[in-house]
Coordinates of C-alpha atoms in Angstrom, one line a residue:
M25 CA -13.0 -33.3 77.2
K26 CA -10.4 -33.2 79.9
S27 CA -6.9 -34.0 79.8
P28 CA -5.5 -36.7 82.1
V29 CA -4.2 -35.9 85.0
L30 CA -0.4 -36.8 85.6
K31 CA 0.6 -36.8 88.9
N32 CA 4.1 -36.0 90.1
P33 CA 6.5 -39.3 90.5
N34 CA 7.9 -37.4 92.9
Q35 CA 6.3 -37.8 96.8
D36 CA 8.9 -35.1 97.5
W37 CA 7.5 -31.6 96.8
H38 CA 5.1 -30.0 98.9
P39 CA 1.5 -30.6 98.4
N40 CA 0.8 -27.0 98.6
I41 CA 3.5 -24.4 96.7
W42 CA 3.4 -24.1 93.5
P43 CA 6.9 -23.2 92.4
P44 CA 7.7 -20.7 89.3
F45 CA 9.2 -20.9 85.8
T46 CA 9.7 -25.4 86.9
Q47 CA 7.8 -28.0 84.8
I48 CA 7.3 -30.1 87.6
I49 CA 7.1 -33.7 86.0
N50 CA 11.0 -33.2 84.5
S51 CA 12.3 -30.9 88.1
K52 CA 13.1 -31.6 91.2
P53 CA 11.8 -30.9 94.7
Q54 CA 12.7 -27.8 95.8
L55 CA 15.6 -27.7 98.6
E56 CA 14.3 -26.6 102.1
V57 CA 16.3 -23.1 103.4
T58 CA 16.8 -23.1 107.6
H59 CA 18.7 -19.7 106.7
G60 CA 21.2 -16.9 104.7
K61 CA 23.8 -15.1 105.2
N62 CA 26.1 -12.4 103.4
A63 CA 27.0 -15.0 100.1
L64 CA 26.0 -18.5 101.6
I65 CA 22.3 -20.1 101.7
Y66 CA 21.9 -22.6 104.4
T67 CA 19.8 -26.1 103.0
K68 CA 17.8 -28.3 105.7
N69 CA 17.7 -32.0 104.2
P70 CA 20.7 -32.5 103.1
K71 CA 21.6 -30.2 105.5
Q72 CA 24.6 -27.9 102.9
E73 CA 26.2 -24.9 102.8
L74 CA 25.8 -23.5 99.5
I75 CA 27.1 -20.7 98.0
D76 CA 24.5 -18.6 95.9
G77 CA 26.2 -17.6 92.5
I78 CA 23.0 -15.6 90.9
S79 CA 21.8 -13.4 93.9
S80 CA 18.7 -15.0 94.5
W81 CA 16.9 -14.4 91.2
W82 CA 19.9 -11.6 91.1
V83 CA 18.2 -9.5 93.5
T84 CA 20.1 -10.2 96.9
L85 CA 22.2 -7.5 96.0
H86 CA 24.1 -7.3 99.4
G87 CA 24.1 -10.6 99.9
H88 CA 21.6 -12.8 102.6
S89 CA 20.5 -11.1 106.2
N90 CA 22.8 -7.9 106.0
D91 CA 22.2 -6.3 109.6
Y92 CA 22.5 -3.1 108.2
I93 CA 19.6 -3.6 106.4
A94 CA 18.1 -5.9 108.5
D95 CA 17.9 -3.0 111.0
A96 CA 16.8 -0.2 109.2
I97 CA 13.3 -2.4 108.2
Y98 CA 12.8 -3.2 112.4
H99 CA 13.0 0.4 112.8
Q100 CA 10.9 1.5 110.9
A101 CA 8.5 -1.6 111.2
K102 CA 8.0 0.0 114.6
T103 CA 7.2 3.7 113.7
L104 CA 5.4 2.6 110.0
E105 CA 4.7 -0.3 108.6
Q106 CA 2.0 0.9 106.4
V107 CA 0.2 3.7 104.4
I108 CA -1.7 4.5 102.2
F109 CA 0.2 7.0 99.3
A110 CA -2.6 8.7 97.4
D111 CA -3.5 10.2 100.7
F112 CA 0.0 10.4 102.6
L113 CA 3.4 11.1 102.6
H114 CA 5.9 9.2 105.0
P115 CA 10.0 10.5 105.2
Q116 CA 11.5 6.9 103.9
A117 CA 9.4 7.4 100.0
Q118 CA 10.5 11.4 100.3
I119 CA 14.2 10.7 101.0
L120 CA 14.1 7.5 98.8
S121 CA 12.6 10.1 96.0
E122 CA 15.2 12.6 96.0
R123 CA 18.0 10.8 96.0
L124 CA 17.3 8.2 92.8
S125 CA 16.4 11.6 90.8
G126 CA 19.1 13.0 91.9
L127 CA 20.7 10.0 91.2
T128 CA 19.2 9.1 87.6
K129 CA 18.4 12.9 86.8
L130 CA 14.7 12.2 86.4
E131 CA 12.7 14.2 88.7
R132 CA 9.7 11.9 89.2
L133 CA 9.1 8.7 90.9
F134 CA 6.0 6.2 90.7
F135 CA 6.2 2.9 93.1
S136 CA 4.6 0.0 92.3
D137 CA 4.9 -3.7 93.4
N138 CA 7.7 -5.5 91.0
G139 CA 10.1 -5.8 87.6
S140 CA 6.7 -6.2 85.8
T141 CA 4.8 -3.7 87.5
A142 CA 7.3 -0.9 87.0
V143 CA 7.8 -1.7 82.5
E144 CA 4.0 -2.2 82.7
V145 CA 3.8 1.3 85.0
A146 CA 6.3 2.9 82.1
L147 CA 4.3 1.5 79.0
K148 CA 1.6 3.5 80.4
I149 CA 2.8 6.4 80.8
A150 CA 4.6 6.6 77.5
Y151 CA 1.5 5.7 76.2
Q152 CA -0.8 8.5 77.4
S153 CA 1.6 10.5 77.6
W154 CA 1.4 11.4 73.0
Q155 CA -2.7 11.1 73.9
N156 CA -2.2 14.0 76.6
Q157 CA -0.6 15.9 73.9
G158 CA -3.4 15.0 71.7
E159 CA -1.5 12.6 69.5
T160 CA -2.3 8.6 69.1
R161 CA 0.4 6.5 68.4
N162 CA 0.3 3.1 68.9
Q163 CA 3.8 1.1 67.7
I164 CA 6.4 -0.4 70.0
I165 CA 10.0 -1.3 69.7
A166 CA 11.5 -3.9 71.5
F167 CA 14.4 -6.4 70.9
D168 CA 14.8 -9.5 69.8
G169 CA 15.7 -11.9 72.4
A170 CA 13.9 -9.1 75.5
Y171 CA 12.5 -10.2 78.9
H172 CA 10.5 -7.5 80.4
G173 CA 8.4 -9.3 82.7
D174 CA 5.0 -11.7 83.1
T175 CA 2.2 -9.6 83.4
F176 CA 0.3 -8.8 79.8
G177 CA 1.7 -5.5 78.7
A178 CA 4.7 -6.9 80.0
M179 CA 4.8 -10.3 78.3
A180 CA 3.9 -8.3 75.4
L181 CA 7.5 -6.9 75.2
G182 CA 8.9 -9.8 75.3
E183 CA 10.6 -12.4 73.4
R184 CA 7.4 -14.5 71.6
N185 CA 8.6 -18.0 72.6
I186 CA 7.4 -21.0 74.5
F187 CA 6.8 -19.1 77.8
N188 CA 4.1 -17.1 76.5
E189 CA 2.7 -18.5 73.4
N190 CA -0.4 -19.3 75.0
F191 CA -1.3 -16.3 75.2
D192 CA -0.3 -15.0 71.5
N193 CA -3.9 -13.6 71.3
L194 CA -4.7 -11.4 73.9
M195 CA -1.5 -10.1 73.2
F196 CA -0.7 -6.3 71.5
P197 CA 2.1 -6.0 68.7
V198 CA 5.7 -5.3 69.0
K199 CA 8.1 -3.9 66.6
R200 CA 11.3 -6.1 67.3
A201 CA 15.1 -4.4 66.6
P202 CA 18.1 -6.4 66.4
W203 CA 19.6 -7.3 69.1
P204 CA 23.6 -7.3 68.5
S205 CA 25.0 -10.0 71.0
T206 CA 28.6 -9.4 71.6
W207 CA 31.4 -11.3 73.4
I208 CA 35.2 -10.5 73.8
N209 CA 36.9 -11.0 70.5
D210 CA 33.7 -10.5 68.3
E211 CA 34.9 -9.6 65.2
E212 CA 31.5 -9.1 63.6
V213 CA 30.2 -6.2 66.4
E214 CA 29.9 -3.4 64.3
R215 CA 28.9 -5.2 61.5
K216 CA 25.6 -6.0 63.6
E217 CA 25.5 -3.3 66.0
N218 CA 24.9 -1.4 62.4
N219 CA 22.6 -3.5 60.4
A220 CA 20.6 -3.0 64.0
I221 CA 20.8 0.5 64.4
Q222 CA 19.9 0.7 60.3
I223 CA 16.9 -1.4 61.1
L224 CA 15.6 0.9 64.2
T225 CA 16.2 3.7 62.4
K226 CA 13.6 2.2 59.8
L227 CA 11.1 1.8 62.2
L228 CA 11.2 4.9 63.3
K229 CA 10.0 6.3 60.4
K230 CA 6.2 5.7 62.5
P231 CA 5.6 7.8 64.9
T232 CA 6.7 5.6 67.9
V233 CA 5.3 5.4 71.1
A234 CA 8.3 3.8 72.9
V235 CA 11.9 1.9 72.8
I236 CA 12.2 0.1 75.7
L237 CA 15.3 -2.1 75.9
E238 CA 17.5 -3.7 78.5
P239 CA 20.7 -1.5 79.1
L240 CA 23.9 -3.5 78.6
V241 CA 22.6 -6.3 79.1
Q242 CA 19.7 -9.1 78.1
G243 CA 19.1 -10.9 81.4
A244 CA 16.5 -13.6 81.1
G245 CA 17.0 -13.7 77.2
G246 CA 20.0 -15.2 78.1
M247 CA 22.6 -13.2 79.5
N248 CA 23.4 -11.0 76.0
M249 CA 25.4 -8.3 76.5
V250 CA 26.6 -5.2 73.9
R251 CA 28.4 -2.2 74.0
P252 CA 27.6 0.2 75.6
E253 CA 29.0 2.5 72.6
F254 CA 25.4 0.6 70.9
I255 CA 23.5 1.7 73.5
R256 CA 24.6 5.8 72.6
R257 CA 23.5 5.6 68.9
V258 CA 19.6 3.9 69.9
S259 CA 19.2 7.0 71.8
E260 CA 20.5 9.0 69.6
V261 CA 18.2 7.4 67.0
V262 CA 15.4 7.3 69.4
K263 CA 15.7 11.4 70.7
N264 CA 16.3 11.6 66.8
N265 CA 12.8 9.9 65.6
N266 CA 10.3 12.1 68.1
S267 CA 10.1 9.0 70.8
L268 CA 10.8 8.1 73.9
L269 CA 12.8 6.0 75.4
I270 CA 12.8 2.9 78.4
A271 CA 15.2 2.1 80.0
D272 CA 14.5 -1.8 81.8
E273 CA 17.4 -1.8 84.7
V274 CA 15.4 -4.1 86.4
L275 CA 18.1 -6.4 86.3
T276 CA 20.6 -3.8 85.5
G277 CA 20.4 -1.4 88.0
F278 CA 22.1 -0.5 91.3
G279 CA 26.2 -1.7 90.2
R280 CA 25.4 -4.6 88.6
C281 CA 27.1 -3.4 85.4
G282 CA 29.9 -1.9 86.5
S283 CA 28.3 1.3 87.1
L284 CA 25.2 2.3 89.6
F285 CA 23.0 2.3 86.2
A286 CA 23.9 0.5 82.9
F287 CA 22.6 3.7 81.0
Q288 CA 25.8 5.7 82.5
K289 CA 27.8 3.6 81.3
A290 CA 26.5 5.2 77.7
N291 CA 26.6 8.6 79.2
I292 CA 22.7 9.1 78.1
I293 CA 19.7 9.7 80.1
P294 CA 16.6 8.1 79.0
D295 CA 13.2 9.6 79.2
L296 CA 12.0 6.7 81.6
I297 CA 13.2 3.5 83.8
S298 CA 12.0 0.8 85.6
I299 CA 13.4 -0.3 88.2
S300 CA 13.8 -3.2 90.5
K301 CA 15.5 -6.4 92.3
G302 CA 18.3 -4.8 93.6
L303 CA 16.4 -1.6 94.8
T304 CA 15.8 -2.9 98.4
G305 CA 18.4 -5.4 98.3
G306 CA 16.9 -8.3 98.0
F307 CA 14.9 -7.7 101.0
L308 CA 11.3 -6.9 100.2
P309 CA 9.6 -6.4 97.0
M310 CA 9.2 -3.1 95.7
G311 CA 9.2 -1.4 91.9
I312 CA 9.7 2.0 90.6
T313 CA 9.4 3.9 87.6
L314 CA 11.6 7.4 86.9
A315 CA 10.0 10.3 85.0
K316 CA 11.3 13.1 83.2
E317 CA 9.2 16.1 84.4
T318 CA 7.8 17.4 81.0
I319 CA 6.4 13.9 81.0
F320 CA 4.9 14.2 84.2
Q321 CA 3.7 17.2 83.2
S322 CA 1.7 16.4 80.2
F323 CA -0.5 14.9 83.0
I324 CA -1.5 18.1 84.9
S325 CA -4.8 18.9 83.6
D326 CA -8.1 19.5 84.8
S327 CA -9.7 16.8 82.3
P328 CA -10.1 13.8 84.4
K329 CA -8.8 12.0 80.9
K330 CA -5.8 12.8 81.7
T331 CA -5.1 12.1 84.9
F332 CA -2.6 8.0 85.4
W333 CA -5.6 6.1 86.9
H334 CA -2.8 3.6 88.3
G335 CA -1.7 2.4 91.6
H336 CA -0.9 0.1 93.6
S337 CA -2.1 -1.4 97.2
F338 CA 1.6 -1.3 99.1
T339 CA 3.0 1.7 97.3
A340 CA 6.1 3.5 98.4
N341 CA 5.8 0.8 101.7
P342 CA 7.6 2.0 103.7
L343 CA 9.6 -0.4 104.9
G344 CA 10.6 -1.1 100.9
C345 CA 11.1 2.4 101.2
A346 CA 13.8 2.1 104.2
A347 CA 15.4 -1.3 103.2
A348 CA 16.2 0.4 99.9
N349 CA 17.6 3.9 101.5
A350 CA 19.6 1.6 103.4
S351 CA 20.7 -0.2 100.2
L352 CA 22.1 3.1 98.7
D353 CA 23.5 4.1 101.4
L354 CA 25.7 0.6 101.5
L355 CA 26.2 1.5 97.3
E356 CA 27.7 4.9 99.0
K357 CA 29.4 4.0 101.1
D358 CA 31.5 1.4 98.9
P359 CA 31.3 1.7 95.2
I360 CA 35.1 -0.3 94.4
K361 CA 32.6 -3.4 95.3
Y362 CA 30.8 -2.8 91.8
L363 CA 33.2 -1.1 90.2
S364 CA 36.6 -3.1 90.4
F365 CA 34.0 -6.3 90.2
E366 CA 34.5 -6.9 85.9
E367 CA 38.3 -8.0 86.8
K368 CA 37.5 -10.4 89.4
H369 CA 35.6 -12.3 86.3
L370 CA 38.1 -11.6 84.1
S371 CA 40.8 -13.7 85.8
H372 CA 39.1 -17.0 86.2
L373 CA 37.5 -17.0 83.0
K374 CA 41.2 -17.6 81.8
K375 CA 40.9 -20.9 82.5
I376 CA 37.2 -21.7 81.9
K377 CA 37.7 -20.1 78.0
K378 CA 40.5 -23.4 77.3
L379 CA 37.5 -25.6 77.6
P380 CA 37.2 -26.5 73.9
F381 CA 33.2 -26.2 74.0
V382 CA 32.8 -23.1 76.5
K383 CA 32.1 -20.1 73.5
N384 CA 31.3 -16.2 73.4
I385 CA 32.7 -16.0 76.6
R386 CA 31.1 -12.0 77.8
V387 CA 31.1 -9.8 80.9
T388 CA 29.8 -6.6 82.1
G389 CA 30.6 -5.2 85.9
T390 CA 29.3 -8.0 88.4
I391 CA 27.6 -10.4 85.5
A392 CA 29.7 -13.0 84.0
A393 CA 28.3 -15.6 81.2
F394 CA 29.5 -17.7 78.9
D395 CA 27.9 -20.2 76.5
I396 CA 28.4 -24.2 76.1
E397 CA 27.9 -26.2 72.7
I398 CA 26.7 -29.6 74.5
G399 CA 23.0 -31.1 73.6
K400 CA 21.3 -30.5 70.7
N401 CA 18.4 -27.9 72.0
E402 CA 20.4 -23.9 72.1
G403 CA 19.0 -22.1 74.7
Y404 CA 16.3 -21.8 77.7
L405 CA 15.0 -25.7 77.1
N406 CA 19.3 -27.2 77.0
N407 CA 18.6 -30.1 79.6
V408 CA 22.6 -29.8 80.2
G409 CA 21.3 -26.6 82.5
K410 CA 19.5 -28.1 84.4
R411 CA 23.2 -31.4 84.5
I412 CA 24.5 -28.7 85.9
K413 CA 22.9 -26.6 88.0
A414 CA 21.9 -30.9 90.4
L415 CA 26.2 -31.2 90.1
S416 CA 26.6 -27.4 91.1
I417 CA 24.3 -28.1 94.1
K418 CA 26.2 -31.2 95.3
K419 CA 29.5 -29.1 95.2
G420 CA 28.2 -26.3 97.6
L421 CA 27.1 -24.0 94.6
F422 CA 24.0 -22.7 93.2
I423 CA 23.5 -21.7 89.9
R424 CA 20.7 -21.3 87.3
P425 CA 22.0 -22.0 84.1
L426 CA 19.7 -20.5 81.3
G427 CA 19.7 -23.3 79.1
N428 CA 23.4 -23.9 77.3
V429 CA 24.2 -20.5 78.7
I430 CA 26.2 -20.1 82.8
Y431 CA 26.3 -17.1 84.2
L432 CA 27.5 -15.6 88.1
L433 CA 26.1 -13.0 88.9
P434 CA 27.1 -13.1 93.1
P435 CA 25.5 -10.9 95.8
L436 CA 28.6 -7.8 95.9
C437 CA 29.5 -9.3 99.3
I438 CA 31.1 -12.6 98.0
T439 CA 35.4 -13.1 99.1
D440 CA 37.7 -13.7 96.7
R441 CA 37.9 -17.4 98.3
Q442 CA 34.3 -18.4 97.3
L443 CA 34.2 -16.6 93.9
E444 CA 37.6 -18.8 93.2
K445 CA 35.7 -21.6 94.6
S446 CA 32.5 -21.2 92.2
Y447 CA 34.6 -20.7 89.0
R448 CA 36.9 -23.7 90.1
I449 CA 33.5 -26.2 90.5
I450 CA 32.2 -25.3 87.3
F451 CA 35.8 -25.5 86.1
E452 CA 35.9 -29.2 87.6
I453 CA 32.3 -30.3 86.3
L454 CA 32.4 -29.3 82.8
S455 CA 36.0 -30.6 82.3
D456 CA 34.0 -34.0 83.3
L457 CA 31.2 -33.5 80.8

């Protein structure tokens, strides 16, 4: 029997667009954007100037329409826009590979299309590398609250919840360890970390393909932060138990956590790293998976079974590589922009923390977050987030709360005045609530 068709009562939605992560029946239509520049988005109707407080889903690293990156893409497009990467090399990919390898100390790069595919590639490489060495392992360990993408492999690694429960029967099993989320003045942090390490150590007694984590910050799971010390302990336990560590740096990479890559704060080197989002400064979709040379060597054989049979049409797209190289130029030219951002957040949060329902204030690099105890449901489905988003837009700020988690993750180019205005708007709205 067919379900009844519910027509959206709001006719302002575009008749052909299917927006992501949107329950149409109780959401407002998308705002049409005319252009963007630096930290600002300009909308058509109503005509408005909005501070982009979340870097357009965490990708717009240097701000909108950055001239330097735009020029790099333009000049590359006049030379070579695309070429099959299975058969050809091109200068932009070679330069980018050498730079990222030098920065991460991982020797091999595999190009894909986005964060989810970068995670899929890391997972497949890890799994097959053991088989190529003559050992079959099936156990994979992730952390409670994780999010690694929406393709099937990445989805299986993430927290099982309403967003993926329709596909539960199609996903492979994953063991989970606790994620010891912490915040400013958290007196229980050491106890939580010790408990998580104990459970992880016990799980690793079974031969394990890999442990995957989002170093320092779980993004979509609620901007849940941990200390660098915990990441370092995880790395030690994984290494001592002869497993692989995958760092999902899709969100946390490229200065977002106050170092170029988040794992560097813990003074570790993962076996595999997945990157995307800020990779191209938000200009073009691209994903990369980095692997240690020893892993790559396990695929070198005259046996077809040991080949990594994976690829994407736009692998190492020259335009994306040009954007990524230009973005790296900007990061290397002015690292103080991400190195000093944490102090800016902390200075503004002093006023926010005085509100009685604000809890668990936390900051890592360019990312600031806190929970608000308003509404019946904790987490993503708490409707208070939608109310706050709508009120913020009216006042000139675009944020997209994760339910009852309010966070700011602005582009590096945001001015002090714009950041102050963002916090002022949030404070005014919360005070009224």
